[in-house]
mmCIF file of C-alpha atoms in Angstrom:
data_model
loop_
_atom_site.group_PDB
_atom_site.id
_atom_site.type_symbol
_atom_site.label_atom_id
_atom_site.label_comp_id
_atom_site.label_asym_id
_atom_site.label_seq_id
_atom_site.Cartn_x
_atom_site.Cartn_y
_atom_site.Cartn_z
ATOM 1 C CA UNK A 1 26.575 -13.760 13.345
ATOM 2 C CA UNK A 2 27.834 -11.937 16.414
ATOM 3 C CA UNK A 3 30.986 -9.945 15.753
ATOM 4 C CA UNK A 4 32.505 -11.070 19.068
ATOM 5 C CA UNK A 5 32.419 -14.736 18.028
ATOM 6 C CA UNK A 6 34.714 -16.245 15.413
ATOM 7 C CA UNK A 7 32.624 -17.104 12.303
ATOM 8 C CA UNK A 8 33.925 -20.688 12.290
ATOM 9 C CA UNK A 9 32.677 -21.167 15.853
ATOM 10 C CA UNK A 10 29.351 -19.424 15.253
ATOM 11 C CA UNK A 11 28.650 -21.704 12.289
ATOM 12 C CA UNK A 12 29.688 -24.799 14.256
ATOM 13 C CA UNK A 13 27.117 -23.871 16.907
ATOM 14 C CA UNK A 14 24.521 -24.103 14.122
ATOM 15 C CA UNK A 15 25.501 -27.253 12.240
ATOM 16 C CA UNK A 16 26.491 -29.351 15.277
ATOM 17 C CA UNK A 17 22.855 -29.934 16.389
ATOM 18 C CA UNK A 18 21.989 -31.038 12.844
ATOM 19 C CA UNK A 19 24.651 -33.720 13.030
ATOM 20 C CA UNK A 20 23.602 -34.730 16.552
ATOM 21 C CA UNK A 21 20.188 -36.057 15.481
ATOM 22 C CA UNK A 22 21.942 -39.323 14.651
ATOM 23 C CA UNK A 23 22.557 -39.987 18.338
ATOM 24 C CA UNK A 24 19.241 -39.134 19.940
ATOM 25 C CA UNK A 25 16.252 -39.347 17.611
ATOM 26 C CA UNK A 26 13.974 -42.417 17.551
ATOM 27 C CA UNK A 27 14.299 -42.889 13.789
ATOM 28 C CA UNK A 28 18.047 -43.224 14.228
ATOM 29 C CA UNK A 29 17.836 -45.683 17.110
ATOM 30 C CA UNK A 30 15.319 -47.757 15.156
ATOM 31 C CA UNK A 31 17.524 -47.822 12.050
ATOM 32 C CA UNK A 32 20.569 -48.959 14.014
ATOM 33 C CA UNK A 33 18.556 -51.620 15.815
ATOM 34 C CA UNK A 34 17.161 -52.909 12.509
ATOM 35 C CA UNK A 35 20.764 -53.236 11.330
ATOM 36 C CA UNK A 36 21.612 -55.303 14.423
ATOM 37 C CA UNK A 37 23.207 -52.557 16.535
ATOM 38 C CA UNK A 38 21.011 -52.627 19.615
ATOM 39 C CA UNK A 39 21.786 -50.262 22.449
ATOM 40 C CA UNK A 40 22.887 -46.640 22.292
ATOM 41 C CA UNK A 41 26.635 -47.246 22.355
ATOM 42 C CA UNK A 42 26.655 -49.881 19.629
ATOM 43 C CA UNK A 43 24.850 -47.417 17.395
ATOM 44 C CA UNK A 44 27.183 -44.600 18.412
ATOM 45 C CA UNK A 45 30.471 -46.408 17.912
ATOM 46 C CA UNK A 46 29.242 -48.373 14.895
ATOM 47 C CA UNK A 47 27.709 -45.408 13.112
ATOM 48 C CA UNK A 48 30.460 -42.904 13.812
ATOM 49 C CA UNK A 49 33.401 -45.215 13.112
ATOM 50 C CA UNK A 50 31.859 -46.968 10.080
ATOM 51 C CA UNK A 51 33.423 -44.522 7.565
ATOM 52 C CA UNK A 52 36.812 -45.911 8.671
ATOM 53 C CA UNK A 53 35.812 -49.481 7.808
ATOM 54 C CA UNK A 54 35.809 -52.526 10.090
ATOM 55 C CA UNK A 55 38.506 -51.122 12.347
ATOM 56 C CA UNK A 56 39.621 -52.423 15.717
ATOM 57 C CA UNK A 57 39.527 -50.219 18.805
ATOM 58 C CA UNK A 58 42.936 -48.428 18.653
ATOM 59 C CA UNK A 59 42.232 -46.129 15.670
ATOM 60 C CA UNK A 60 38.865 -45.167 17.169
ATOM 61 C CA UNK A 61 40.410 -44.509 20.586
ATOM 62 C CA UNK A 62 42.817 -42.161 18.828
ATOM 63 C CA UNK A 63 40.228 -40.431 16.634
ATOM 64 C CA UNK A 64 37.449 -40.063 19.228
ATOM 65 C CA UNK A 65 40.055 -38.943 21.814
ATOM 66 C CA UNK A 66 37.976 -38.284 24.932
ATOM 67 C CA UNK A 67 36.557 -41.792 25.388
ATOM 68 C CA UNK A 68 38.240 -44.163 27.808
ATOM 69 C CA UNK A 69 39.998 -46.920 25.871
ATOM 70 C CA UNK A 70 38.174 -49.607 27.840
ATOM 71 C CA UNK A 71 34.821 -48.173 26.767
ATOM 72 C CA UNK A 72 35.763 -48.276 23.089
ATOM 73 C CA UNK A 73 37.189 -51.773 23.458
ATOM 74 C CA UNK A 74 33.862 -53.049 24.795
ATOM 75 C CA UNK A 75 32.261 -52.065 21.485
ATOM 76 C CA UNK A 76 34.990 -52.682 18.922
ATOM 77 C CA UNK A 77 35.668 -54.836 17.036
ATOM 78 C CA UNK A 78 32.844 -57.030 18.402
ATOM 79 C CA UNK A 79 30.017 -54.950 16.921
ATOM 80 C CA UNK A 80 31.222 -55.707 13.367
ATOM 81 C CA UNK A 81 29.968 -59.267 13.906
ATOM 82 C CA UNK A 82 26.475 -57.761 14.292
ATOM 83 C CA UNK A 83 26.543 -55.295 11.381
ATOM 84 C CA UNK A 84 29.082 -54.509 8.683
ATOM 85 C CA UNK A 85 30.356 -50.958 8.223
ATOM 86 C CA UNK A 86 28.241 -50.729 5.066
ATOM 87 C CA UNK A 87 25.132 -51.715 7.006
ATOM 88 C CA UNK A 88 25.966 -49.244 9.769
ATOM 89 C CA UNK A 89 26.439 -46.468 7.203
ATOM 90 C CA UNK A 90 23.126 -47.269 5.552
ATOM 91 C CA UNK A 91 21.401 -47.270 8.945
ATOM 92 C CA UNK A 92 22.800 -43.929 10.052
ATOM 93 C CA UNK A 93 21.877 -42.286 6.733
ATOM 94 C CA UNK A 94 18.368 -43.725 6.816
ATOM 95 C CA UNK A 95 17.782 -42.715 10.414
ATOM 96 C CA UNK A 96 19.250 -39.222 10.169
ATOM 97 C CA UNK A 97 17.378 -38.432 6.962
ATOM 98 C CA UNK A 98 14.064 -39.583 8.439
ATOM 99 C CA UNK A 99 14.649 -37.677 11.689
ATOM 100 C CA UNK A 100 15.464 -34.434 9.887
ATOM 101 C CA UNK A 101 12.471 -34.812 7.579
ATOM 102 C CA UNK A 102 10.228 -34.999 10.648
ATOM 103 C CA UNK A 103 11.915 -32.266 12.660
ATOM 104 C CA UNK A 104 12.042 -29.847 9.714
ATOM 105 C CA UNK A 105 8.611 -30.632 8.313
ATOM 106 C CA UNK A 106 7.450 -27.043 8.693
ATOM 107 C CA UNK A 107 10.676 -25.330 7.624
ATOM 108 C CA UNK A 108 10.498 -23.805 4.166
ATOM 109 C CA UNK A 109 12.098 -26.263 1.740
ATOM 110 C CA UNK A 110 13.917 -23.490 -0.108
ATOM 111 C CA UNK A 111 15.566 -22.478 3.143
ATOM 112 C CA UNK A 112 16.743 -26.043 3.702
ATOM 113 C CA UNK A 113 18.009 -26.200 0.121
ATOM 114 C CA UNK A 114 19.963 -22.968 0.613
ATOM 115 C CA UNK A 115 21.630 -24.325 3.722
ATOM 116 C CA UNK A 116 22.434 -27.638 2.009
ATOM 117 C CA UNK A 117 23.918 -26.033 -1.078
ATOM 118 C CA UNK A 118 26.145 -23.671 0.884
ATOM 119 C CA UNK A 119 27.328 -26.377 3.261
ATOM 120 C CA UNK A 120 28.052 -28.723 0.359
ATOM 121 C CA UNK A 121 30.071 -26.002 -1.359
ATOM 122 C CA UNK A 122 32.073 -25.649 1.835
ATOM 123 C CA UNK A 123 32.656 -29.393 2.219
ATOM 124 C CA UNK A 124 33.936 -29.537 -1.364
ATOM 125 C CA UNK A 125 36.577 -26.946 -0.445
ATOM 126 C CA UNK A 126 37.778 -28.568 2.755
ATOM 127 C CA UNK A 127 41.402 -29.558 3.150
ATOM 128 C CA UNK A 128 41.193 -32.787 5.141
ATOM 129 C CA UNK A 129 44.939 -33.415 5.478
ATOM 130 C CA UNK A 130 45.547 -34.603 9.023
ATOM 131 C CA UNK A 131 41.812 -34.994 9.685
ATOM 132 C CA UNK A 132 40.959 -38.656 9.559
ATOM 133 C CA UNK A 133 37.263 -38.575 10.476
ATOM 134 C CA UNK A 134 36.510 -35.653 8.170
ATOM 135 C CA UNK A 135 38.365 -37.284 5.274
ATOM 136 C CA UNK A 136 36.640 -40.630 5.774
ATOM 137 C CA UNK A 137 33.184 -39.029 5.818
ATOM 138 C CA UNK A 138 33.934 -36.734 2.870
ATOM 139 C CA UNK A 139 35.036 -39.731 0.788
ATOM 140 C CA UNK A 140 31.698 -41.537 1.126
ATOM 141 C CA UNK A 141 29.282 -41.503 -1.837
ATOM 142 C CA UNK A 142 27.110 -38.406 -1.816
ATOM 143 C CA UNK A 143 23.439 -39.073 -0.931
ATOM 144 C CA UNK A 144 20.598 -37.772 -3.076
ATOM 145 C CA UNK A 145 17.763 -36.983 -0.644
ATOM 146 C CA UNK A 146 17.613 -33.403 0.606
ATOM 147 C CA UNK A 147 17.654 -34.262 4.321
ATOM 148 C CA UNK A 148 20.283 -36.963 3.829
ATOM 149 C CA UNK A 149 22.433 -34.346 2.078
ATOM 150 C CA UNK A 150 21.899 -31.886 4.913
ATOM 151 C CA UNK A 151 22.979 -34.403 7.516
ATOM 152 C CA UNK A 152 26.005 -35.541 5.539
ATOM 153 C CA UNK A 153 27.234 -31.974 4.924
ATOM 154 C CA UNK A 154 26.777 -31.021 8.575
ATOM 155 C CA UNK A 155 28.605 -34.198 9.614
ATOM 156 C CA UNK A 156 31.620 -33.609 7.379
ATOM 157 C CA UNK A 157 31.880 -30.036 8.673
ATOM 158 C CA UNK A 158 31.624 -31.013 12.339
ATOM 159 C CA UNK A 159 34.090 -33.895 12.047
ATOM 160 C CA UNK A 160 36.493 -31.527 10.279
ATOM 161 C CA UNK A 161 36.267 -29.108 13.200
ATOM 162 C CA UNK A 162 36.451 -31.972 15.687
ATOM 163 C CA UNK A 163 39.643 -33.331 14.142
ATOM 164 C CA UNK A 164 41.163 -29.862 14.445
ATOM 165 C CA UNK A 165 40.015 -29.626 18.062
ATOM 166 C CA UNK A 166 41.720 -32.909 18.894
ATOM 167 C CA UNK A 167 44.921 -31.583 17.325
ATOM 168 C CA UNK A 168 44.649 -28.431 19.459
ATOM 169 C CA UNK A 169 44.140 -30.499 22.622
ATOM 170 C CA UNK A 170 47.170 -32.642 21.820
ATOM 171 C CA UNK A 171 49.255 -29.539 21.088
ATOM 172 C CA UNK A 172 48.183 -28.126 24.459
ATOM 173 C CA UNK A 173 49.570 -31.231 26.156
ATOM 174 C CA UNK A 174 46.232 -32.708 27.206
ATOM 175 C CA UNK A 175 45.128 -36.311 27.031
ATOM 176 C CA UNK A 176 41.507 -37.399 26.631
ATOM 177 C CA UNK A 177 40.643 -37.593 30.310
ATOM 178 C CA UNK A 178 42.471 -34.368 31.187
ATOM 179 C CA UNK A 179 40.505 -32.513 28.517
ATOM 180 C CA UNK A 180 37.269 -33.576 30.185
ATOM 181 C CA UNK A 181 38.480 -32.744 33.695
ATOM 182 C CA UNK A 182 39.426 -29.194 32.755
ATOM 183 C CA UNK A 183 36.101 -28.746 30.966
ATOM 184 C CA UNK A 184 34.142 -29.897 34.002
ATOM 185 C CA UNK A 185 36.142 -27.556 36.202
ATOM 186 C CA UNK A 186 34.973 -24.680 34.018
ATOM 187 C CA UNK A 187 31.297 -25.152 33.201
ATOM 188 C CA UNK A 188 30.082 -28.776 33.420
ATOM 189 C CA UNK A 189 29.489 -31.308 36.163
ATOM 190 C CA UNK A 190 31.665 -34.366 36.541
ATOM 191 C CA UNK A 191 28.659 -36.603 37.075
ATOM 192 C CA UNK A 192 27.305 -35.556 33.680
ATOM 193 C CA UNK A 193 30.453 -36.134 31.693
ATOM 194 C CA UNK A 194 32.540 -38.846 33.310
ATOM 195 C CA UNK A 195 30.034 -41.729 32.937
ATOM 196 C CA UNK A 196 29.335 -41.062 29.242
ATOM 197 C CA UNK A 197 33.033 -41.144 28.407
ATOM 198 C CA UNK A 198 33.811 -44.251 30.451
ATOM 199 C CA UNK A 199 36.640 -43.081 32.716
ATOM 200 C CA UNK A 200 36.965 -44.686 36.157
ATOM 201 C CA UNK A 201 37.199 -42.595 39.325
ATOM 202 C CA UNK A 202 40.864 -43.553 39.643
ATOM 203 C CA UNK A 203 41.620 -42.421 36.077
ATOM 204 C CA UNK A 204 39.684 -39.179 36.544
ATOM 205 C CA UNK A 205 41.343 -38.318 39.847
ATOM 206 C CA UNK A 206 44.786 -39.080 38.415
ATOM 207 C CA UNK A 207 44.091 -36.757 35.479
ATOM 208 C CA UNK A 208 43.009 -34.012 37.890
ATOM 209 C CA UNK A 209 46.204 -34.481 39.907
ATOM 210 C CA UNK A 210 48.305 -34.092 36.758
ATOM 211 C CA UNK A 211 46.498 -30.844 35.952
ATOM 212 C CA UNK A 212 47.148 -29.553 39.468
ATOM 213 C CA UNK A 213 50.827 -30.403 39.097
ATOM 214 C CA UNK A 214 50.996 -28.510 35.794
ATOM 215 C CA UNK A 215 49.210 -25.467 37.182
ATOM 216 C CA UNK A 216 45.907 -25.742 35.278
ATOM 217 C CA UNK A 217 43.833 -26.545 38.387
ATOM 218 C CA UNK A 218 43.980 -25.698 42.071
ATOM 219 C CA UNK A 219 44.036 -28.474 44.666
ATOM 220 C CA UNK A 220 40.349 -27.688 45.252
ATOM 221 C CA UNK A 221 39.635 -28.444 41.591
ATOM 222 C CA UNK A 222 38.986 -24.927 40.325
ATOM 223 C CA UNK A 223 40.571 -23.536 37.178
ATOM 224 C CA UNK A 224 43.625 -21.355 37.668
ATOM 225 C CA UNK A 225 44.352 -18.241 35.656
ATOM 226 C CA UNK A 226 46.954 -20.253 33.740
ATOM 227 C CA UNK A 227 44.355 -22.927 33.055
ATOM 228 C CA UNK A 228 41.922 -20.371 31.642
ATOM 229 C CA UNK A 229 44.594 -18.820 29.448
ATOM 230 C CA UNK A 230 45.656 -22.224 28.112
ATOM 231 C CA UNK A 231 42.044 -23.254 27.517
ATOM 232 C CA UNK A 232 41.271 -20.031 25.661
ATOM 233 C CA UNK A 233 44.368 -20.598 23.534
ATOM 234 C CA UNK A 234 43.351 -24.090 22.501
ATOM 235 C CA UNK A 235 39.818 -22.930 21.671
ATOM 236 C CA UNK A 236 41.310 -20.146 19.531
ATOM 237 C CA UNK A 237 43.512 -22.745 17.817
ATOM 238 C CA UNK A 238 40.423 -24.840 17.102
ATOM 239 C CA UNK A 239 38.691 -21.846 15.511
ATOM 240 C CA UNK A 240 41.764 -21.054 13.441
ATOM 241 C CA UNK A 241 42.028 -24.635 12.218
ATOM 242 C CA UNK A 242 38.364 -24.553 11.143
ATOM 243 C CA UNK A 243 38.461 -21.088 9.591
ATOM 244 C CA UNK A 244 40.325 -21.608 6.335
ATOM 245 C CA UNK A 245 37.337 -22.917 4.409
ATOM 246 C CA UNK A 246 35.346 -19.753 5.231
ATOM 247 C CA UNK A 247 38.059 -17.192 4.520
ATOM 248 C CA UNK A 248 36.999 -16.318 0.959
ATOM 249 C CA UNK A 249 33.293 -16.106 1.712
ATOM 250 C CA UNK A 250 31.890 -12.548 1.815
ATOM 251 C CA UNK A 251 30.374 -11.704 5.178
ATOM 252 C CA UNK A 252 26.964 -11.399 3.522
ATOM 253 C CA UNK A 253 27.150 -15.044 2.394
ATOM 254 C CA UNK A 254 28.193 -16.209 5.842
ATOM 255 C CA UNK A 255 25.334 -14.260 7.375
ATOM 256 C CA UNK A 256 22.966 -15.806 4.811
ATOM 257 C CA UNK A 257 24.127 -19.314 5.706
ATOM 258 C CA UNK A 258 23.721 -18.556 9.410
ATOM 259 C CA UNK A 259 20.216 -17.197 8.808
ATOM 260 C CA UNK A 260 19.244 -20.313 6.838
ATOM 261 C CA UNK A 261 20.691 -22.659 9.453
ATOM 262 C CA UNK A 262 19.334 -20.928 12.547
ATOM 263 C CA UNK A 263 15.735 -22.261 12.503
ATOM 264 C CA UNK A 264 16.972 -25.665 11.336
ATOM 265 C CA UNK A 265 19.497 -25.818 14.148
ATOM 266 C CA UNK A 266 17.003 -24.586 16.736
ATOM 267 C CA UNK A 267 14.529 -27.349 15.912
ATOM 268 C CA UNK A 268 17.234 -30.004 16.024
ATOM 269 C CA UNK A 269 18.565 -28.676 19.304
ATOM 270 C CA UNK A 270 15.136 -28.465 20.910
ATOM 271 C CA UNK A 271 14.815 -32.222 20.426
ATOM 272 C CA UNK A 272 18.243 -32.951 21.907
ATOM 273 C CA UNK A 273 18.983 -33.995 25.517
ATOM 274 C CA UNK A 274 22.180 -33.094 27.351
ATOM 275 C CA UNK A 275 24.998 -33.256 24.813
ATOM 276 C CA UNK A 276 28.525 -32.698 26.175
ATOM 277 C CA UNK A 277 30.269 -30.893 23.320
ATOM 278 C CA UNK A 278 30.351 -27.349 24.650
ATOM 279 C CA UNK A 279 27.509 -25.642 22.803
ATOM 280 C CA UNK A 280 26.476 -22.450 24.611
ATOM 281 C CA UNK A 281 22.976 -22.185 26.022
ATOM 282 C CA UNK A 282 22.037 -19.289 23.739
ATOM 283 C CA UNK A 283 23.406 -20.661 20.436
#
């Protein structure tokens, strides 16, 4: 791992693409459709929120954070009439396991086993207090198949980091739409991000105006020096919140985990379309 990057962030860059197969691979779409969740967003909201049970929209709006409430409300709770949380969980596990088995067909099995064992050791040590999505996923019964185990471990780790990131955004005084606006002002395009999070033009423009008023953005929509400092601070807070589990690991073990995950992550990422979570191009 690069010395200039926090180990918690460097490892997230590697296990995030493993988790993301559940959203984009054909095996995953087929499994959700077989369970009755037809269409990308039914699979997304059903699969990701299923660990919480048959919840209504408000807890998911809170936990997912950056999605417009109206977008979540179009999916929940209606989708639970199509598939139960248990059926959604079974579908996401089936699809993710099958997708990883295909994508990693030519990766040495011992390398996959090493990555799984180390990630599972880390998930067992996680403190999930204050992290609803991580806790809900960690509490599910452990799968037995190697690729199912890999996906589950990567998912618990990424939801743990994601819960911490949401806490950092809230502490920085940002709401869900504002967080997306500042991100687009830095290194993404509005037309890529706004539609997939469901915010209207009026909501987006109002969020931008609030950021201008608070000094994060210029009137022209560019990031101010204050905005960059505040954004760097919240990213550092996210790393810090994710770092505790790795603190007692010798650097050699962290490097070994990164080495085992790198080809796995690269194959998963090569099969992934645009995915707006902030992974760098060279991760």
